[in-house]
Coordinates of C-alpha atoms in Angstrom, one line a residue:
M1 CA -10.7 30.8 16.2
I2 CA -7.2 29.7 17.4
T3 CA -4.5 32.2 17.8
W4 CA -0.9 30.8 17.7
R5 CA 1.7 32.8 19.4
G6 CA 5.5 32.3 19.5
L7 CA 5.7 30.9 15.9
T8 CA 7.2 32.2 12.7
D9 CA 4.8 33.0 9.9
D10 CA 5.8 29.8 8.1
Q11 CA 5.2 27.7 11.2
R12 CA 1.9 29.4 11.8
Q13 CA 0.7 28.7 8.2
A14 CA 1.8 25.0 8.5
V15 CA 0.0 24.6 11.8
Q16 CA -3.1 26.1 10.5
A17 CA -3.0 23.8 7.4
V18 CA -2.6 20.7 9.6
C19 CA -5.4 21.8 11.9
A20 CA -7.8 22.9 9.1
V21 CA -9.6 19.5 9.1
I22 CA -10.5 19.7 12.7
A23 CA -13.5 22.0 13.0
S24 CA -12.7 24.7 15.5
T25 CA -15.6 25.9 17.6
K26 CA -13.7 27.6 20.3
N27 CA -11.7 30.8 20.8
L28 CA -8.2 29.8 22.0
V29 CA -4.9 31.5 22.4
V30 CA -1.9 29.1 22.3
D31 CA 1.5 30.1 23.5
C32 CA 4.1 28.0 21.7
Q33 CA 7.7 27.4 22.9
H34 CA 10.5 25.3 21.5
V35 CA 12.2 22.8 23.9
P36 CA 14.7 20.0 23.3
T37 CA 12.3 17.2 22.7
G38 CA 8.7 16.0 22.9
I39 CA 5.3 17.6 23.4
H40 CA 3.6 19.1 26.4
I41 CA 0.2 20.7 26.1
Q42 CA -1.7 22.5 28.8
C43 CA -5.1 24.0 28.3
H44 CA -7.2 26.0 30.7
G45 CA -10.4 27.5 29.2
E46 CA -9.3 29.8 26.4
Q47 CA -5.6 29.8 27.2
A48 CA -3.2 27.0 26.2
T49 CA 0.5 26.4 26.0
L50 CA 2.3 24.0 23.6
T51 CA 6.0 23.1 24.0
Y52 CA 7.6 21.1 21.2
G53 CA 10.9 19.7 20.2
S54 CA 11.0 19.2 16.4
T55 CA 8.8 20.6 13.7
T56 CA 7.2 17.2 13.7
D57 CA 6.4 17.5 17.4
L58 CA 4.9 21.0 16.7
M59 CA 2.6 19.7 13.9
H60 CA 1.4 16.6 15.9
G61 CA 1.1 18.7 19.1
A62 CA -1.0 21.3 17.3
A63 CA -3.4 18.7 15.9
L64 CA -3.7 17.0 19.2
L65 CA -4.4 20.3 21.0
C66 CA -7.0 21.3 18.4
G67 CA -8.8 18.0 18.6
Q68 CA -8.7 17.7 22.4
A69 CA -10.0 21.2 22.8
Q70 CA -13.2 20.3 21.0
K71 CA -13.8 17.7 23.7
T72 CA -12.9 19.4 26.9
A73 CA -11.8 22.9 28.2
Q74 CA -9.0 21.7 30.5
F75 CA -6.4 19.1 29.9
D76 CA -2.7 18.4 30.3
V77 CA -0.9 16.0 27.8
Q78 CA 2.7 15.0 27.6
Q79 CA 4.1 12.8 24.8
Q80 CA 7.6 11.6 23.9
P81 CA 8.5 9.9 20.6
R82 CA 9.8 6.4 20.9
F83 CA 11.4 6.1 17.5
E84 CA 13.9 8.5 15.8
V85 CA 12.3 7.9 12.4
M86 CA 8.6 7.4 12.0
A87 CA 8.1 7.1 8.2
A88 CA 5.4 6.2 5.8
M89 CA 6.2 4.7 2.4
L90 CA 3.8 5.6 -0.4
D91 CA 3.8 3.3 -3.4
V92 CA 3.2 5.4 -6.5
A93 CA 4.3 2.7 -9.0
R94 CA 1.3 0.3 -9.3
N95 CA -0.7 2.1 -12.0
G96 CA -2.2 4.7 -9.7
V97 CA 0.0 7.8 -9.4
P98 CA -1.2 10.3 -6.8
T99 CA -1.5 13.9 -7.9
V100 CA 0.8 16.4 -6.4
A101 CA -2.2 17.8 -4.5
M102 CA -2.9 14.3 -3.1
V103 CA 0.7 13.9 -1.9
K104 CA 0.5 17.2 -0.2
Q105 CA -2.7 16.2 1.5
M106 CA -0.9 13.0 2.7
I107 CA 2.0 15.1 4.0
R108 CA -0.4 17.2 6.1
R109 CA -2.1 14.2 7.5
L110 CA 1.1 12.4 8.2
A111 CA 2.4 15.5 10.0
S112 CA -0.7 15.5 12.3
M113 CA 0.0 11.9 13.2
G114 CA 3.6 12.5 14.0
Y115 CA 5.4 11.1 11.0
N116 CA 8.7 12.8 10.2
E117 CA 9.5 11.1 6.9
L118 CA 7.6 10.1 3.7
W119 CA 9.3 7.6 1.5
L120 CA 8.1 7.9 -2.1
Y121 CA 8.4 4.4 -3.7
L122 CA 9.0 5.5 -7.3
E123 CA 10.3 2.6 -9.4
D124 CA 10.1 4.2 -12.9
L125 CA 7.8 7.0 -11.9
F126 CA 10.3 9.9 -12.1
E127 CA 11.9 11.8 -14.9
I128 CA 15.4 10.9 -16.0
P129 CA 16.5 13.4 -18.6
E130 CA 18.9 11.0 -20.3
E131 CA 16.4 8.2 -20.4
P132 CA 13.2 9.4 -22.2
Y133 CA 11.5 6.0 -22.1
F134 CA 11.8 5.6 -18.3
G135 CA 8.3 5.8 -17.0
R136 CA 6.9 6.8 -20.4
G137 CA 3.1 6.8 -20.5
R138 CA 2.8 5.9 -16.8
G139 CA 2.3 9.4 -15.3
C140 CA 5.8 9.9 -13.9
Y141 CA 6.7 12.9 -11.9
G142 CA 8.9 15.7 -13.4
Q143 CA 11.9 16.9 -11.5
A144 CA 10.2 20.2 -10.6
E145 CA 7.1 18.4 -9.2
L146 CA 9.3 16.2 -6.9
H147 CA 11.1 19.3 -5.7
E148 CA 7.8 21.0 -5.0
I149 CA 6.7 18.0 -3.0
A150 CA 10.0 17.9 -1.1
L151 CA 9.9 21.6 -0.1
Y152 CA 6.3 21.2 0.9
G153 CA 7.2 18.3 3.2
D154 CA 10.0 20.3 4.8
R155 CA 7.4 22.9 5.9
F156 CA 5.6 20.3 8.0
G157 CA 8.7 18.5 9.3
V158 CA 8.1 15.5 7.0
T159 CA 11.3 14.8 5.0
V160 CA 10.5 13.3 1.6
V161 CA 12.8 10.4 0.7
P162 CA 13.2 8.9 -2.7
A163 CA 12.9 5.1 -2.9
V164 CA 13.9 3.5 -6.2
Q165 CA 15.1 0.2 -7.6
T166 CA 18.7 -0.5 -8.7
L167 CA 18.5 -4.3 -9.3
A168 CA 15.1 -5.8 -9.8
H169 CA 11.4 -4.7 -9.9
L170 CA 12.2 -2.8 -13.1
H171 CA 9.9 -4.6 -15.5
N172 CA 8.1 -1.4 -16.4
A173 CA 11.4 0.1 -17.5
L174 CA 12.9 -3.0 -19.0
K175 CA 10.0 -3.7 -21.3
W176 CA 11.3 -0.9 -23.5
D177 CA 13.9 -1.9 -26.1
A178 CA 15.6 1.4 -25.3
H179 CA 16.8 -0.3 -22.1
L180 CA 17.8 -3.6 -23.7
A181 CA 21.5 -3.1 -23.0
V182 CA 20.9 -3.1 -19.2
K183 CA 18.4 -6.0 -19.1
D184 CA 19.3 -9.4 -17.6
T185 CA 15.8 -10.8 -17.2
D186 CA 12.3 -9.2 -17.6
D187 CA 12.6 -7.2 -14.3
T188 CA 16.3 -7.4 -13.4
L189 CA 19.3 -5.3 -14.4
L190 CA 22.4 -6.8 -16.0
V191 CA 25.1 -6.8 -13.4
G192 CA 28.6 -5.8 -14.5
A193 CA 27.7 -4.2 -17.8
D194 CA 29.1 -0.7 -18.6
A195 CA 25.6 0.3 -19.8
T196 CA 24.2 -0.6 -16.4
K197 CA 26.7 1.7 -14.6
R198 CA 25.7 4.5 -17.0
F199 CA 22.0 3.8 -16.5
L200 CA 22.4 3.8 -12.7
T201 CA 24.4 7.0 -12.7
H202 CA 21.6 8.7 -14.6
L203 CA 19.0 7.1 -12.3
L204 CA 20.5 8.0 -9.0
R205 CA 21.3 11.5 -10.0
A206 CA 17.8 12.1 -11.2
A207 CA 16.2 10.3 -8.2
S208 CA 18.1 12.4 -5.6
A209 CA 18.4 15.8 -7.3
P210 CA 14.9 17.1 -6.5
F211 CA 15.0 16.2 -2.8
T212 CA 16.3 18.1 0.2
T213 CA 17.7 15.1 2.0
N214 CA 20.8 13.0 1.4
K215 CA 18.9 9.8 2.2
I216 CA 17.9 7.4 -0.5
H217 CA 16.4 3.9 -0.6
V218 CA 17.9 1.8 -3.4
G219 CA 15.6 -1.2 -3.3
M220 CA 17.4 -4.4 -4.3
D221 CA 14.7 -6.8 -3.1
E222 CA 13.2 -10.0 -4.6
A223 CA 15.7 -10.3 -7.5
Y224 CA 15.1 -14.0 -7.7
Q225 CA 16.1 -14.2 -11.4
L226 CA 19.4 -12.4 -10.8
G227 CA 22.1 -13.7 -13.2
R228 CA 19.7 -16.2 -14.8
G229 CA 19.0 -14.4 -18.1
R230 CA 21.4 -12.5 -20.5
Y231 CA 24.0 -12.5 -17.7
L232 CA 24.1 -16.3 -17.8
D233 CA 24.4 -16.3 -21.6
Q234 CA 27.3 -13.8 -21.5
N235 CA 29.2 -14.8 -18.4
G236 CA 28.2 -18.2 -17.3
F237 CA 26.9 -19.2 -13.9
T238 CA 27.7 -17.0 -10.9
D239 CA 26.1 -17.4 -7.5
Q240 CA 23.5 -14.8 -6.7
E241 CA 25.1 -13.6 -3.4
T242 CA 28.3 -12.7 -5.3
L243 CA 26.2 -10.8 -7.9
I244 CA 24.1 -8.8 -5.4
L245 CA 27.2 -7.8 -3.5
Q246 CA 28.9 -6.7 -6.7
Q247 CA 25.8 -4.6 -7.6
L248 CA 25.5 -3.2 -4.2
K249 CA 29.2 -2.0 -4.1
L250 CA 28.6 -0.2 -7.4
V251 CA 25.4 1.4 -6.3
V252 CA 26.8 2.5 -2.9
S253 CA 29.9 4.0 -4.7
L254 CA 27.6 6.0 -7.0
T255 CA 25.5 7.2 -4.0
Q256 CA 28.6 8.2 -2.1
E257 CA 29.8 10.3 -5.1
L258 CA 26.5 12.1 -4.9
G259 CA 26.8 12.5 -1.1
L260 CA 23.9 10.2 -0.3
K261 CA 23.2 7.8 2.5
A262 CA 21.7 4.5 1.1
Y263 CA 19.2 2.1 2.5
M264 CA 18.2 -1.2 0.9
W265 CA 15.7 -4.0 1.5
S266 CA 17.4 -6.8 3.4
D267 CA 15.5 -9.9 2.2
L268 CA 18.0 -11.2 -0.4
W269 CA 20.9 -11.6 1.9
F270 CA 18.8 -14.2 3.8
T271 CA 17.3 -15.8 0.7
F272 CA 20.6 -16.3 -1.1
A273 CA 22.3 -17.6 2.1
S274 CA 19.4 -20.0 2.8
D275 CA 19.8 -23.7 1.9
K276 CA 16.0 -23.6 1.3
H277 CA 16.2 -20.3 -0.7
E278 CA 13.8 -19.0 1.9
M279 CA 13.2 -15.4 2.6
Y280 CA 14.2 -14.5 6.2
D281 CA 15.1 -18.1 6.9
P282 CA 15.5 -18.4 10.7
A283 CA 18.4 -20.7 10.2
V284 CA 20.6 -18.1 8.5
H285 CA 23.3 -16.3 10.4
F286 CA 26.0 -13.9 9.4
D287 CA 29.5 -13.8 10.8
P288 CA 31.5 -10.6 11.5
A289 CA 33.6 -11.1 8.4
F290 CA 30.5 -11.0 6.1
K291 CA 29.1 -8.0 8.0
A292 CA 32.4 -6.2 7.5
S293 CA 32.4 -7.0 3.7
L294 CA 29.3 -5.0 3.1
P295 CA 29.5 -1.4 2.0
P296 CA 27.9 1.2 4.3
V297 CA 24.1 0.8 3.7
G298 CA 21.2 0.6 6.0
Q299 CA 19.2 -2.6 6.0
V300 CA 15.4 -2.4 6.0
Y301 CA 13.7 -5.6 7.3
W302 CA 10.2 -5.8 5.8
D303 CA 7.6 -8.1 7.2
Y304 CA 3.8 -7.7 6.9
Y305 CA 2.8 -11.2 7.8
H306 CA 3.4 -12.4 11.3
E307 CA 1.0 -11.8 14.2
D308 CA 3.5 -13.0 17.0
E309 CA 6.0 -10.7 18.5
Q310 CA 8.7 -13.3 18.9
T311 CA 9.2 -13.9 15.2
Y312 CA 10.0 -10.2 14.7
R313 CA 12.4 -10.2 17.7
D314 CA 14.2 -13.2 16.2
R315 CA 14.5 -11.6 12.8
F316 CA 15.8 -8.3 14.4
A317 CA 18.6 -10.3 16.1
Q318 CA 19.6 -11.8 12.8
H319 CA 19.6 -8.3 11.2
F320 CA 22.0 -6.9 13.7
E321 CA 24.4 -9.7 12.7
L322 CA 24.1 -8.1 9.2
S323 CA 24.3 -4.4 10.1
D324 CA 24.2 -1.9 13.0
D325 CA 21.8 0.3 10.9
V326 CA 18.5 -1.6 10.9
A327 CA 15.1 -0.3 10.1
F328 CA 11.7 -2.1 10.2
A329 CA 9.0 -1.8 7.6
G330 CA 5.5 -3.0 8.5
G331 CA 2.4 -3.0 6.3
I332 CA -0.8 -1.1 6.1
W333 CA -2.3 -3.9 4.0
T334 CA -3.7 -1.7 1.1
W335 CA -2.7 -4.1 -1.6
S336 CA -4.1 -6.9 -3.9
A337 CA -7.7 -6.3 -2.7
L338 CA -10.5 -3.8 -3.0
A339 CA -10.4 -2.7 0.7
P340 CA -7.6 -2.7 3.3
N341 CA -7.2 -5.8 5.4
Q342 CA -7.6 -3.9 8.7
S343 CA -7.5 -7.0 11.0
K344 CA -4.3 -8.3 9.5
M345 CA -2.8 -4.8 9.6
L346 CA -3.6 -4.2 13.3
A347 CA -2.3 -7.6 14.4
T348 CA 1.0 -7.4 12.4
I349 CA 2.0 -3.9 13.3
D350 CA 1.2 -4.5 16.9
A351 CA 3.6 -7.5 17.0
G352 CA 6.2 -5.8 14.8
L353 CA 6.4 -2.4 16.6
K354 CA 6.4 -4.0 20.0
A355 CA 9.4 -6.1 18.9
A356 CA 11.1 -3.1 17.3
K357 CA 10.9 -1.2 20.6
A358 CA 12.1 -4.2 22.6
S359 CA 15.0 -4.8 20.1
G360 CA 16.2 -1.2 20.1
V361 CA 15.2 -0.5 16.5
Q362 CA 14.9 3.3 16.0
Q363 CA 13.6 3.5 12.4
V364 CA 10.2 2.2 11.5
V365 CA 8.2 2.5 8.2
A366 CA 4.5 2.0 7.5
T367 CA 4.3 0.8 3.9
M368 CA 1.3 1.4 1.6
W369 CA 1.6 -0.9 -1.3
F370 CA -1.0 -1.0 -4.1
D371 CA -0.2 -4.2 -6.0
D372 CA -2.4 -5.5 -8.7
G373 CA -3.9 -2.3 -10.1
A374 CA -4.1 0.2 -7.3
E375 CA -7.7 -0.6 -6.6
V376 CA -7.6 0.6 -3.0
P377 CA -7.9 4.4 -2.6
F378 CA -5.1 6.2 -0.9
S379 CA -7.5 7.7 1.6
A380 CA -8.5 4.2 2.8
A381 CA -5.0 4.1 4.5
W382 CA -5.7 6.9 6.9
Y383 CA -6.8 4.6 9.7
G384 CA -3.9 2.2 9.3
L385 CA -1.4 5.1 9.2
Q386 CA -2.9 6.4 12.5
A387 CA -2.7 3.0 14.1
F388 CA 1.0 2.7 13.1
A389 CA 1.8 6.2 14.4
T390 CA 0.1 5.5 17.8
Y391 CA 3.0 3.3 18.7
Q392 CA 5.3 6.4 18.5
Y393 CA 3.6 8.0 21.5
H394 CA 2.2 5.2 23.6
D395 CA 3.9 2.3 25.3
E396 CA 0.7 0.3 25.5
V397 CA -1.6 0.6 22.5
T398 CA -5.2 -0.7 22.4
L399 CA -7.9 -0.4 19.8
A400 CA -9.7 2.2 21.9
I401 CA -6.5 4.4 22.0
I402 CA -6.1 4.1 18.2
D403 CA -9.7 5.0 17.6
A404 CA -9.6 8.0 20.1
E405 CA -6.3 9.3 18.5
Y406 CA -7.8 9.0 15.1
E407 CA -11.0 10.9 15.9
T408 CA -9.1 13.5 17.9
M409 CA -6.6 14.4 15.2
Q410 CA -8.4 13.5 11.9
G411 CA -11.7 15.1 12.6
E412 CA -13.8 12.0 11.9
A413 CA -14.7 8.7 13.6
A414 CA -12.9 5.5 12.8
T415 CA -16.1 3.6 12.3
F416 CA -16.2 3.8 8.5
Y417 CA -12.6 2.5 8.2
Q418 CA -13.2 -0.4 10.5
L419 CA -16.1 -1.4 8.3
L420 CA -13.8 -1.8 5.4
D421 CA -12.4 -5.0 7.0
H422 CA -15.8 -6.7 6.4
F423 CA -15.5 -6.7 2.7
D424 CA -13.2 -9.7 2.9
N425 CA -13.0 -10.9 6.5
F426 CA -15.3 -13.8 7.3
T427 CA -13.2 -15.4 10.0
G428 CA -14.7 -13.6 13.0
N429 CA -11.2 -12.7 14.0
I430 CA -8.1 -11.9 11.9
N431 CA -8.1 -12.4 8.1
V432 CA -4.7 -14.1 8.5
D433 CA -4.5 -15.5 4.9
A434 CA -5.6 -12.2 3.3
D435 CA -8.7 -13.7 1.6
N436 CA -9.9 -11.1 -0.9
V437 CA -13.5 -12.4 -1.2
S438 CA -14.9 -9.1 -2.7
K439 CA -12.3 -9.0 -5.5
I440 CA -12.9 -12.7 -6.3
I441 CA -16.6 -12.1 -6.6
L442 CA -16.2 -8.8 -8.6
Y443 CA -14.0 -10.4 -11.2
E444 CA -15.4 -14.0 -11.2
D445 CA -16.7 -14.8 -14.7
L446 CA -20.4 -15.3 -14.8
M447 CA -20.1 -18.3 -17.0
L448 CA -16.7 -19.9 -16.0
Q449 CA -17.3 -19.6 -12.2
R450 CA -13.9 -20.9 -11.3
Y451 CA -14.3 -20.0 -7.6
R452 CA -17.8 -21.5 -7.1
Q453 CA -16.7 -24.2 -4.7
N454 CA -14.4 -21.8 -2.8
L455 CA -17.1 -19.3 -2.4
S456 CA -19.5 -21.9 -1.0
A457 CA -17.4 -21.9 2.2
V458 CA -18.8 -18.5 3.2
D459 CA -22.2 -16.8 3.5
I460 CA -22.1 -13.6 1.5
E461 CA -25.8 -12.6 1.7
G462 CA -26.2 -12.0 5.4
P463 CA -22.8 -10.3 6.1
Y464 CA -23.1 -8.1 3.1
Q465 CA -26.6 -7.0 3.9
E466 CA -25.3 -6.0 7.4
L467 CA -22.3 -4.3 5.8
I468 CA -24.4 -2.3 3.4
A469 CA -26.7 -1.2 6.3
A470 CA -23.7 -0.2 8.4
L471 CA -22.1 1.8 5.6
S472 CA -25.3 3.7 5.0
H473 CA -25.0 5.2 8.5
A474 CA -21.2 5.8 8.6
Q475 CA -20.0 9.3 8.3
V476 CA -16.7 10.7 7.1
R477 CA -15.1 14.1 6.4
E478 CA -16.2 16.1 3.4
D479 CA -12.9 15.3 1.5
N480 CA -13.6 11.6 1.9
Q481 CA -17.2 11.5 0.7
L482 CA -16.3 10.2 -2.8
M483 CA -14.5 7.3 -1.1
M484 CA -17.5 6.5 1.0
I485 CA -19.8 6.6 -2.0
F486 CA -17.5 4.2 -3.8
Y487 CA -17.4 1.7 -1.0
R488 CA -21.1 1.8 -0.5
Q489 CA -21.6 1.1 -4.2
L490 CA -18.9 -1.6 -4.1
A491 CA -20.7 -3.4 -1.3
Q492 CA -24.0 -3.3 -3.3
T493 CA -22.3 -4.5 -6.5
I494 CA -20.6 -7.4 -4.7
L495 CA -23.9 -8.6 -3.3
V496 CA -25.7 -8.2 -6.7
K497 CA -22.9 -10.0 -8.5
Q498 CA -22.9 -12.9 -6.0
R499 CA -26.7 -13.3 -6.5
T500 CA -26.2 -13.2 -10.2
L501 CA -23.5 -16.0 -10.1
K502 CA -25.9 -18.1 -8.1
A503 CA -28.8 -17.5 -10.5
I504 CA -26.7 -18.5 -13.5
A505 CA -25.3 -21.5 -11.8
V506 CA -28.8 -22.9 -11.5
L507 CA -28.9 -23.2 -15.3
S508 CA -26.1 -25.8 -15.1
K509 CA -28.5 -28.3 -13.5
D510 CA -30.5 -30.9 -15.5
G511 CA -34.1 -29.7 -15.7
A512 CA -33.3 -26.0 -15.6
D513 CA -36.4 -24.2 -17.1
E514 CA -37.5 -21.0 -18.7
A515 CA -38.5 -19.4 -15.4
Q516 CA -35.0 -19.9 -14.0
A517 CA -33.5 -18.5 -17.2
E518 CA -35.7 -15.4 -17.0
A519 CA -34.6 -15.0 -13.4
A520 CA -31.0 -15.2 -14.4
L521 CA -31.6 -12.6 -17.2
I522 CA -33.0 -10.2 -14.6
A523 CA -30.1 -10.8 -12.3
V524 CA -27.6 -10.1 -15.1
T525 CA -29.4 -6.9 -15.9
N526 CA -29.2 -5.8 -12.3
C527 CA -25.5 -6.8 -12.2
K528 CA -24.7 -4.7 -15.3
T529 CA -26.5 -1.7 -13.8
A530 CA -24.6 -2.0 -10.5
L531 CA -21.2 -2.4 -12.4
E532 CA -21.9 0.7 -14.5
Q533 CA -22.6 2.7 -11.3
L534 CA -19.5 1.4 -9.7
L535 CA -17.3 2.3 -12.6
G536 CA -18.7 5.9 -12.5
D537 CA -18.1 6.2 -8.8
F538 CA -14.6 4.7 -9.1
R539 CA -13.8 7.2 -11.9
A540 CA -14.7 10.2 -9.8
L541 CA -12.7 8.9 -6.8
W542 CA -9.7 8.1 -8.9
Q543 CA -9.7 11.5 -10.5
Q544 CA -9.9 13.1 -7.0
Q545 CA -6.7 11.3 -5.9
R546 CA -4.7 10.1 -8.9
R547 CA -3.5 11.0 -12.3
G548 CA -5.4 9.7 -15.3
N549 CA -2.7 7.2 -16.2
G550 CA -3.6 3.8 -14.9
F551 CA -7.4 4.1 -14.9
E552 CA -7.4 2.5 -18.3
I553 CA -6.7 -0.7 -16.4
I554 CA -9.8 -0.2 -14.3
D555 CA -11.8 0.6 -17.4
V556 CA -10.7 -2.7 -19.0
R557 CA -11.4 -4.6 -15.8
L558 CA -14.9 -3.2 -15.0
G559 CA -15.7 -2.6 -18.6
G560 CA -14.9 -6.2 -19.3
Q561 CA -17.4 -7.2 -16.6
I562 CA -20.1 -5.0 -18.2
A563 CA -19.3 -6.5 -21.6
R564 CA -19.6 -10.0 -20.2
C565 CA -23.1 -9.1 -18.9
N566 CA -24.1 -8.3 -22.5
T567 CA -22.6 -11.6 -23.8
V568 CA -24.2 -13.7 -21.0
T569 CA -27.6 -12.1 -21.7
W570 CA -27.2 -13.1 -25.4
R571 CA -26.0 -16.6 -24.5
I572 CA -29.0 -17.2 -22.2
N573 CA -31.4 -16.1 -24.8
E574 CA -29.7 -18.4 -27.3
W575 CA -30.1 -21.2 -24.8
L576 CA -33.8 -20.4 -24.5
A577 CA -34.0 -20.7 -28.3
G578 CA -32.2 -24.0 -28.2
R579 CA -29.1 -22.8 -30.0
D580 CA -26.6 -22.9 -27.0
D581 CA -25.9 -25.5 -24.3
L582 CA -24.0 -23.2 -21.9
A583 CA -21.3 -25.8 -21.9
E584 CA -19.0 -23.8 -19.5
L585 CA -21.5 -24.2 -16.7
R586 CA -21.4 -28.0 -17.0
E587 CA -17.7 -28.4 -16.4
P588 CA -16.8 -30.3 -13.2
I589 CA -16.7 -28.2 -10.1
L590 CA -13.2 -28.1 -8.6
P591 CA -11.7 -25.9 -5.9
M592 CA -9.6 -23.1 -7.3
D593 CA -6.2 -24.3 -6.0
K594 CA -4.0 -21.2 -6.5
R595 CA -3.4 -19.1 -3.4
N596 CA -6.0 -21.3 -1.7
N597 CA -4.8 -21.3 1.9
G598 CA -7.6 -19.3 3.5
L599 CA -11.4 -19.8 3.7
V600 CA -11.9 -18.8 0.1
G601 CA -8.5 -17.8 -1.4
H602 CA -6.5 -14.8 -2.5
G603 CA -6.6 -14.1 -6.2
L604 CA -5.0 -11.5 -8.5
Y605 CA -7.1 -10.1 -11.3
K606 CA -5.4 -12.2 -14.0
E607 CA -5.9 -15.3 -11.9
I608 CA -9.6 -14.7 -11.2
V609 CA -11.0 -13.4 -14.5
S610 CA -10.1 -16.3 -16.8
A611 CA -8.1 -19.6 -17.1
C612 CA -6.7 -18.2 -20.3
E613 CA -3.7 -15.8 -20.4
L614 CA -4.7 -12.2 -20.8
S615 CA -1.7 -11.8 -23.1
F616 CA 0.4 -14.6 -24.5

């Protein structure tokens, strides 16, 4: 039992909640004292002292103390934060909305790692009283729920910040006819319209009201079709830099009326100023007059892709030409795949955060995106979040330090999370091009086999047998058991599916016989069984972490694979009876040439599952 002295009741309860995941086997009395900054822990037997600066320091220091005390009876640790803001951004807008309980769990774990902000990327996933179709049917948060989350974060020193969109990335809102008056293109707002100003007034008021901070992120990234839809019809051609500046001035004026401090993504300034229309074009520079023309807004440079430090340093220099208030957003690589790309994550955040320190950037953000169906569990990001946070307290960061920090403060070894990289990484080094081999195999059609040539570049059988064996021995905390069960079954399913693809491909050859057809039928049956088990495991995991909204997408995807197994079984039997020639299997084998810059390629579900449009 640990006794915390020198804390208020609220502080004590928060510290106990943060440390609950670390099994305490020792009796320990900890004297806590507030100091200007940082953390200093001294432990001698059953007596310890903890001095801390901020509430964040207290939470991180308590977790560090508890974890270290399980290893040794005597230690002395001092840590100073390197960044003023260490934030995590949680994407809740890609079909998988975390429950309030899941967000609270994330707050506790972020606090233990030393994060002091959580940015909720909401898009249309929050209630706007005046706009009843905003987020309809997608599991959006009510005002009271967001206020509950914000107050909970404050208890742990984690300020919850709303992150919304005020220009593009609003396709889920603009697909409703109720919002036609503010629509330029399918995902972009109509700049200059009176209706747009009213809409943004409602949006910004509703987005900021539940929170306890005056900070807000207003998005404004990737608006490539800005002014090219209804705006063009109504107003004629206007260059996009003029339009984004017009929109930004409106948005900032509205945030100022609400007493808010706005941040935005910085990419479009570079894209619109580039002769090549290239995002973060290294040739783009901004003169002092342009910098002075911008309203007061923080610029967030997002870059998840480069493994070399110099690229980030160069981009930071360009950003300081744009603004004195620059933040950096790196990526945890939880998107567009079935498992996190851990090797890419480690390489890019190492380069990016080293460059941020060297360039004097004081605000950094670890983004957790969940593009293309939110198929990666939230909990799969724990290791990446710890890796990112380690740069807050260490000048030199190694994999050994990250692993030790993770085990000390999260109460489980990092082994399982490192194994997740092996679902897609066949390079022996860094999965630079984000090949998502497992997703391609899972959704590859048994008959069309569009990735057959691409997949021939890698050996699936051997590495996946090794992965399955390693996952069978890996251990995680109790609250992560469903995730481990899911990934163990996913590995089994991928291996079975790949064997089934090969068994069916044999039937495309001249001279294929009845024995080969029977082998293919057995393989399809095994594949269907594995898919059914995977769907059940996925359902249980989803319900542990997310609201029900969005799982209909997973039901359609995996249910479609199960249905295809039934159809393919019928088709092979028809072939055996001489009534089907399995014509799809005899089409010429060509490489899948979309997103094909890696060993195998990187495919979204709609690109993998069929050459036909899912909806047209």
